[in-house]
Short mmCIF file of C-alpha atoms in Angstrom, two decimals:
data_model
loop_
_atom_site.label_atom_id
_atom_site.label_comp_id
_atom_site.label_asym_id
_atom_site.label_seq_id
_atom_site.Cartn_x
_atom_site.Cartn_y
_atom_site.Cartn_z
CA MET A 156 0.00 0.00 0.00
CA LEU A 157 2.80 2.42 0.90
CA LYS A 158 4.67 1.53 -2.30
CA GLN A 159 1.58 2.27 -4.38
CA PHE A 160 1.07 5.54 -2.50
CA CYS A 161 4.64 6.66 -3.22
CA LYS A 162 4.26 5.69 -6.89
CA GLU A 163 1.13 7.81 -7.23
CA ASN A 164 2.58 10.86 -5.41
CA TYR A 165 6.17 11.07 -6.61
CA ARG A 166 5.34 14.07 -8.85
CA THR A 167 3.92 15.91 -5.84
CA ALA A 168 7.08 15.11 -3.88
CA ILE A 169 9.27 16.52 -6.69
CA LEU A 170 7.22 19.74 -6.78
CA LEU A 171 7.51 20.09 -2.99
CA VAL A 172 11.30 19.68 -3.16
CA LEU A 173 11.61 22.24 -5.96
CA GLY A 174 9.32 24.63 -4.07
CA SER A 175 11.35 24.33 -0.88
CA PHE A 176 14.61 25.20 -2.65
CA ALA A 177 12.88 28.08 -4.43
CA LEU A 178 11.88 29.40 -1.01
CA SER A 179 15.46 28.98 0.18
CA LEU A 180 16.67 31.14 -2.72
CA VAL A 181 14.57 34.00 -1.35
CA PHE A 182 15.79 33.84 2.26
CA PHE A 183 19.30 32.39 1.85
CA PRO A 184 20.66 33.06 -1.67
CA PRO A 185 23.70 30.83 -2.34
CA TYR A 186 26.36 33.58 -2.34
CA ASN A 187 28.31 35.69 0.18
CA GLY A 188 29.10 32.59 2.18
CA LYS A 189 25.49 31.42 2.40
CA LEU A 190 25.75 28.39 0.09
CA ASN A 191 26.05 25.95 3.01
CA LEU A 192 23.05 27.50 4.80
CA PHE A 193 21.09 27.51 1.55
CA LEU A 194 21.66 23.77 1.02
CA LYS A 195 20.88 22.87 4.63
CA PHE A 196 17.74 24.99 4.85
CA GLY A 197 16.55 23.83 1.42
CA SER A 198 17.07 20.19 2.37
CA PHE A 199 15.36 20.63 5.72
CA THR A 200 12.39 22.47 4.20
CA ALA A 201 12.08 19.86 1.43
CA ALA A 202 12.08 17.01 3.94
CA LEU A 203 9.62 18.88 6.14
CA TRP A 204 7.14 19.54 3.33
CA VAL A 205 7.36 16.04 1.87
CA PHE A 206 6.96 14.34 5.25
CA LEU A 207 4.12 16.59 6.38
CA TRP A 208 2.18 16.80 3.12
CA LEU A 209 2.45 13.23 1.88
CA GLY A 210 2.66 11.74 5.36
CA ASN A 211 -0.56 13.40 6.49
CA ALA A 212 -2.25 12.39 3.23
CA HIS A 213 -1.20 8.78 3.84
CA THR A 214 -2.33 8.75 7.47
CA SER A 215 -5.63 10.39 6.48
CA GLY A 216 -6.26 7.58 4.00
CA TRP A 217 -5.26 5.01 6.61
CA VAL A 218 -7.80 6.42 9.09
CA SER A 219 -10.52 6.62 6.40
CA ASN A 220 -10.09 2.91 5.65
CA ARG A 221 -10.89 2.12 9.29
CA ILE A 222 -13.49 4.75 10.19
CA SER A 223 -16.13 5.73 7.65
CA TRP A 224 -16.92 9.39 7.07
CA THR A 225 -20.55 8.54 6.28
CA GLU A 226 -21.16 6.17 9.19
CA GLU A 227 -19.18 7.92 11.97
CA PRO A 228 -18.33 11.45 10.76
CA ILE A 229 -17.60 13.00 14.20
CA LYS A 230 -15.40 10.10 15.28
CA ARG A 231 -13.63 10.15 11.91
CA PHE A 232 -12.92 13.89 12.21
CA LEU A 233 -11.68 13.76 15.81
CA VAL A 234 -9.50 10.69 15.26
CA GLY A 235 -8.19 12.15 12.00
CA MET A 236 -7.19 15.43 13.64
CA LEU A 237 -5.58 13.61 16.56
CA VAL A 238 -3.56 11.37 14.24
CA MET A 239 -2.56 14.41 12.18
CA VAL A 240 -1.32 16.34 15.23
CA VAL A 241 0.57 13.36 16.63
CA TYR A 242 2.15 12.58 13.26
CA THR A 243 3.04 16.24 12.56
CA VAL A 244 4.70 16.80 15.94
CA SER A 245 6.54 13.46 15.72
CA ALA A 246 7.73 14.06 12.15
CA VAL A 247 8.95 17.58 12.88
CA SER A 248 10.74 16.50 16.08
CA LEU A 249 12.43 13.64 14.25
CA LEU A 250 13.56 15.85 11.36
CA VAL A 251 14.90 18.55 13.70
CA TRP A 252 16.87 15.91 15.63
CA LEU A 253 18.21 14.22 12.47
CA PHE A 254 19.40 17.48 10.89
CA ARG A 255 21.00 18.65 14.14
CA MET A 256 22.85 15.34 14.59
CA ALA A 257 23.78 14.69 10.96
CA LEU A 258 24.38 18.21 9.57
CA ASN A 259 24.82 20.26 12.72
CA PHE A 260 21.86 22.33 11.54
CA ASP A 261 20.07 23.89 14.50
CA ILE A 262 16.61 25.48 14.19
CA SER A 263 16.77 28.80 16.00
CA GLY A 264 15.95 32.47 15.57
CA ASP A 265 14.34 33.35 12.24
CA LEU A 266 14.52 29.74 11.16
CA LYS A 267 12.30 28.74 14.06
CA GLY A 268 9.71 31.33 12.98
CA MET A 269 9.74 29.87 9.47
CA LEU A 270 9.30 26.42 10.96
CA TYR A 271 6.25 27.53 12.92
CA GLY A 272 4.87 29.14 9.78
CA SER A 273 5.31 25.87 7.89
CA LEU A 274 3.52 23.99 10.65
CA ILE A 275 0.58 26.41 10.59
CA VAL A 276 0.31 26.09 6.82
CA THR A 277 0.44 22.30 7.17
CA LEU A 278 -2.35 22.29 9.76
CA VAL A 279 -4.53 24.50 7.54
CA ILE A 280 -3.91 22.29 4.52
CA SER A 281 -4.58 19.14 6.55
CA LEU A 282 -7.84 20.61 7.84
CA PHE A 283 -8.77 21.41 4.24
CA MET A 284 -7.93 17.82 3.18
CA HIS A 285 -10.10 16.40 5.98
CA SER A 286 -13.00 18.65 4.98
CA ARG A 287 -12.54 17.71 1.33
CA GLY A 288 -12.47 14.01 2.20
CA PHE A 289 -15.64 14.40 4.24
CA LEU A 290 -17.50 16.14 1.39
CA GLN A 291 -16.24 13.65 -1.22
CA ASN A 292 -17.43 10.70 0.86
CA TRP A 293 -20.85 12.21 1.43
CA LYS A 294 -21.15 13.03 -2.26
CA GLN A 295 -20.17 9.46 -3.19
CA ALA A 296 -22.65 8.11 -0.64
CA ALA A 297 -25.42 10.19 -2.24
CA ILE A 298 -24.44 8.94 -5.70
CA ASP A 299 -24.37 5.33 -4.49
CA ALA A 300 -27.75 5.74 -2.82
CA GLU A 301 -29.29 7.13 -6.00
CA ARG A 302 -27.69 4.38 -8.09
CA ALA A 303 -28.98 1.72 -5.69
CA LYS A 304 -32.43 3.28 -5.81
CA GLN A 305 -32.43 3.17 -9.60
CA GLU A 306 -31.21 -0.43 -9.58
CA SER A 307 -33.89 -1.36 -7.08
CA LEU A 308 -36.62 0.29 -9.13
CA ARG A 309 -35.34 -1.38 -12.28
CA ALA A 310 -35.23 -4.77 -10.56
CA GLN A 311 -38.73 -4.32 -9.20
CA TYR A 312 -40.04 -3.34 -12.61
CA VAL A 313 -38.38 -6.27 -14.35
CA SER A 314 -39.53 -8.65 -11.60
CA LEU A 315 -43.10 -7.37 -11.96
CA ARG A 316 -42.88 -7.73 -15.72
CA SER A 317 -41.52 -11.26 -15.43
CA GLN A 318 -44.36 -12.24 -13.11
CA VAL A 319 -47.02 -11.16 -15.59
CA ASN A 320 -45.28 -12.25 -18.77
CA PRO A 321 -47.22 -14.53 -21.12
CA HIS A 322 -45.19 -17.62 -20.17
CA PHE A 323 -46.04 -17.32 -16.49
CA LEU A 324 -49.70 -16.58 -17.18
CA PHE A 325 -50.00 -19.35 -19.73
CA ASN A 326 -48.41 -21.96 -17.43
CA SER A 327 -50.49 -20.85 -14.44
CA LEU A 328 -53.79 -20.73 -16.33
CA ASN A 329 -53.09 -24.02 -18.04
CA ALA A 330 -52.46 -25.67 -14.66
CA LEU A 331 -55.58 -24.00 -13.28
CA THR A 332 -57.70 -25.28 -16.18
CA ASN A 333 -56.68 -28.85 -15.44
CA LEU A 334 -57.32 -28.40 -11.71
CA VAL A 335 -60.84 -27.09 -12.26
CA TYR A 336 -61.81 -30.45 -13.74
CA GLU A 337 -59.68 -32.62 -11.47
CA ASP A 338 -59.89 -30.99 -8.03
CA GLN A 339 -62.00 -27.89 -7.47
CA GLY A 340 -60.71 -27.46 -3.92
CA LYS A 341 -57.13 -27.41 -5.12
CA ALA A 342 -58.13 -25.05 -7.93
CA ALA A 343 -59.48 -22.59 -5.34
CA SER A 344 -56.23 -22.83 -3.40
CA PHE A 345 -54.31 -22.27 -6.63
CA ILE A 346 -56.25 -19.07 -7.35
CA LYS A 347 -55.63 -17.84 -3.78
CA GLN A 348 -51.88 -18.44 -4.02
CA LEU A 349 -51.76 -16.80 -7.44
CA SER A 350 -53.44 -13.70 -6.00
CA GLU A 351 -50.92 -13.70 -3.11
CA VAL A 352 -48.04 -13.67 -5.61
CA TYR A 353 -49.46 -10.66 -7.44
CA ARG A 354 -50.34 -8.84 -4.22
CA TYR A 355 -46.80 -9.20 -2.87
CA VAL A 356 -45.23 -7.98 -6.11
CA LEU A 357 -47.47 -4.91 -6.12
CA ASP A 358 -47.12 -4.21 -2.38
CA THR A 359 -43.30 -4.27 -2.42
CA HIS A 360 -42.66 -2.28 -5.60
CA SER A 361 -41.55 0.78 -3.59
CA ARG A 362 -39.76 -1.02 -0.71
CA GLU A 363 -36.00 -1.55 -0.66
CA LEU A 364 -35.97 -4.21 2.07
CA VAL A 365 -38.53 -6.58 3.55
CA PRO A 366 -38.36 -8.93 6.55
CA LEU A 367 -37.26 -12.42 5.61
CA SER A 368 -40.54 -13.79 6.98
CA GLU A 369 -42.51 -11.80 4.37
CA GLU A 370 -40.28 -12.98 1.54
CA LEU A 371 -40.63 -16.60 2.68
CA LYS A 372 -44.41 -16.30 2.82
CA PHE A 373 -44.35 -15.01 -0.75
CA LEU A 374 -41.97 -17.81 -1.82
CA ASN A 375 -44.39 -20.40 -0.43
CA SER A 376 -47.13 -19.01 -2.65
CA TYR A 377 -44.81 -18.85 -5.66
CA LEU A 378 -43.55 -22.40 -5.11
CA TYR A 379 -47.09 -23.69 -4.64
CA LEU A 380 -47.82 -22.65 -8.21
CA GLN A 381 -44.59 -24.20 -9.46
CA LYS A 382 -45.23 -27.45 -7.56
CA ILE A 383 -48.63 -27.75 -9.26
CA ARG A 384 -46.81 -27.51 -12.56
CA PHE A 385 -43.84 -29.77 -11.81
CA GLY A 386 -45.00 -31.98 -8.95
CA GLU A 387 -42.28 -34.09 -7.34
CA LYS A 388 -39.90 -33.15 -10.12
CA LEU A 389 -39.30 -29.91 -8.16
CA GLN A 390 -38.04 -30.41 -4.62
CA VAL A 391 -37.47 -27.33 -2.44
CA SER A 392 -36.53 -27.26 1.25
CA PHE A 393 -36.07 -24.36 3.68
CA THR A 394 -33.94 -24.44 6.85
CA LEU A 395 -33.75 -20.88 8.16
CA ASN A 396 -35.04 -21.15 11.76
CA ASP A 397 -36.86 -17.79 12.03
CA LEU A 398 -33.89 -15.57 11.20
CA ASN A 399 -34.21 -11.90 12.17
CA THR A 400 -32.89 -10.47 8.91
CA GLN A 401 -34.03 -8.60 5.82
CA VAL A 402 -33.73 -9.15 2.09
CA PRO A 403 -34.36 -7.04 -1.01
CA PRO A 404 -37.89 -7.97 -2.19
CA LEU A 405 -38.01 -10.66 -4.89
CA ALA A 406 -34.25 -11.27 -4.73
CA MET A 407 -34.64 -14.83 -3.45
CA GLN A 408 -37.53 -15.43 -5.85
CA MET A 409 -35.27 -14.38 -8.75
CA LEU A 410 -32.77 -17.06 -7.77
CA LEU A 411 -35.45 -19.74 -7.52
CA GLU A 412 -36.96 -18.65 -10.83
CA ASN A 413 -33.55 -18.71 -12.52
CA ALA A 414 -32.92 -22.22 -11.18
CA ILE A 415 -36.25 -23.39 -12.63
CA LYS A 416 -35.67 -21.64 -15.96
CA HIS A 417 -32.09 -22.74 -16.53
CA ASN A 418 -32.13 -26.37 -15.42
CA ILE A 419 -33.60 -29.62 -16.62
CA ILE A 420 -36.61 -30.72 -14.55
CA SER A 421 -37.78 -34.26 -15.18
CA ASP A 422 -38.70 -37.50 -13.41
CA GLU A 423 -35.21 -38.79 -14.11
CA SER A 424 -33.50 -35.56 -13.04
CA PRO A 425 -35.59 -33.71 -10.45
CA LEU A 426 -34.47 -30.20 -9.59
CA VAL A 427 -33.41 -30.05 -5.93
CA ILE A 428 -33.25 -26.61 -4.32
CA ARG A 429 -32.14 -26.01 -0.73
CA VAL A 430 -32.39 -22.73 1.18
CA PHE A 431 -30.51 -22.64 4.49
CA LYS A 432 -28.39 -20.53 6.84
CA GLU A 433 -24.62 -20.86 6.65
CA GLY A 434 -22.59 -18.58 8.90
CA ASP A 435 -23.77 -15.03 8.31
CA ALA A 436 -25.40 -15.76 4.96
CA ILE A 437 -28.49 -17.28 3.39
CA CYS A 438 -27.47 -20.04 0.98
CA ILE A 439 -29.56 -21.06 -2.01
CA THR A 440 -28.28 -24.15 -3.79
CA ASN A 441 -29.70 -26.11 -6.70
CA SER A 442 -28.63 -29.19 -8.56
CA PHE A 443 -26.84 -28.02 -11.71
CA GLN A 444 -28.31 -29.69 -14.79
CA LYS A 445 -28.34 -26.89 -17.33
CA ARG A 446 -30.69 -26.90 -20.27
CA MET A 447 -29.18 -26.69 -23.73
CA VAL A 448 -32.01 -24.44 -24.92
CA LEU A 449 -34.07 -22.25 -22.62
CA SER A 450 -37.82 -22.57 -23.00
CA GLU A 451 -38.44 -19.11 -21.56
CA GLU A 452 -36.87 -15.74 -22.22
CA THR A 453 -34.50 -14.68 -19.46
CA SER A 454 -34.87 -11.32 -17.78
CA GLY A 455 -31.27 -10.22 -18.41
CA ILE A 456 -30.55 -8.82 -14.95
CA GLY A 457 -30.08 -11.88 -12.71
CA LEU A 458 -27.13 -12.03 -10.40
CA ALA A 459 -25.56 -8.73 -11.48
CA ASN A 460 -28.62 -6.83 -10.33
CA ILE A 461 -28.87 -8.73 -7.05
CA ARG A 462 -25.20 -7.93 -6.34
CA LYS A 463 -25.77 -4.21 -6.92
CA ARG A 464 -28.82 -4.14 -4.67
CA TYR A 465 -26.90 -5.83 -1.84
CA GLU A 466 -23.90 -3.48 -2.23
CA PHE A 467 -26.04 -0.60 -0.98
CA PHE A 468 -26.89 -2.29 2.33
CA THR A 469 -23.78 -4.29 3.23
CA SER A 470 -20.06 -4.38 2.51
CA LYS A 471 -20.21 -8.18 2.28
CA GLU A 472 -20.39 -9.60 -1.21
CA VAL A 473 -22.94 -11.89 -2.80
CA VAL A 474 -20.93 -15.07 -3.41
CA VAL A 475 -21.65 -17.31 -6.40
CA GLU A 476 -20.10 -20.75 -6.75
CA GLN A 477 -20.60 -23.38 -9.44
CA THR A 478 -19.38 -26.96 -9.61
CA ASP A 479 -20.15 -29.77 -12.02
CA ASN A 480 -23.36 -30.67 -10.19
CA LEU A 481 -24.19 -27.79 -7.84
CA PHE A 482 -24.92 -24.07 -8.17
CA THR A 483 -24.74 -21.98 -4.98
CA VAL A 484 -25.52 -18.36 -4.17
CA ARG A 485 -24.76 -16.91 -0.73
CA LEU A 486 -26.72 -13.80 0.20
CA PRO A 487 -25.21 -11.86 3.15
CA MET A 488 -27.71 -11.24 5.92
CA ILE A 489 -28.89 -7.66 6.34
CA ARG A 490 -29.77 -6.73 9.90
CA PRO A 491 -32.95 -4.71 10.51
CA GLU A 492 -30.98 -1.59 11.46
CA ALA A 493 -29.53 -1.42 7.91
CA SER A 494 -32.77 0.06 6.62
#
């Protein structure tokens, strides 16, 4: 990290060195016996500016990686200022000691006043950098929030569209037609579950997160319709034990729908889907038996959209793993306070 930082800031370091010697030309021009003082003061000023400017920039970045401006702005500011003061005083003390021991260059008189002036300028610049970092992080947070909102709205629209597309309606109505003649009681249940699916899609179109219990209730209705269509060829199990967590609406349904769309489902090769808790994630696995030709048009958003929606609420990634016979997606749990 330090090597990369130095690589990115070497031009700034060169400008600081040139600026320090330019300043030395004004106060200690290299003639009339002042060449030695010019070189010493120029070297000291160059070291001081490089250490204070780039060092404070590096420590500011180090603090920002550990304390978020957007989540804990007051703590980030106070810790940042404390680290800056401690670093500045330590760096200056070390440089003064090194130059006195190595070059017999003692900071006194007018030189000390220039040193104090440099420190004041450094503090002002550091305060500016902290304020700039704060504003940049808040601006980025606003951009990320708007992007996540747009992704969420797009996902909800596409999910709604996929629920009412002709394939879904045709399959549902075809199954319902057969049930009306075979089992009127089951047909009534089918209609009720179908209405629950549509109600949930409409009710959650403006919500970014829903309790897991609501999503599971919706999934039961959705899977009821799919079980009527596929019977024992579709085997789904849930082991979540009343988790107190939230999920983006329809995210889990998208994964189940994709598994049904993209895999062979037959008596010889039933599709097995398991939903369970693993560590701090909800795992959705399905037997991987990919179709050569899809019978239904895919939505085109899939996992990429789910990843973007989760990025807004948690720093943990959506993990996707595929083996020869198993496809797994791990959704990080989102605690209620995230909303």
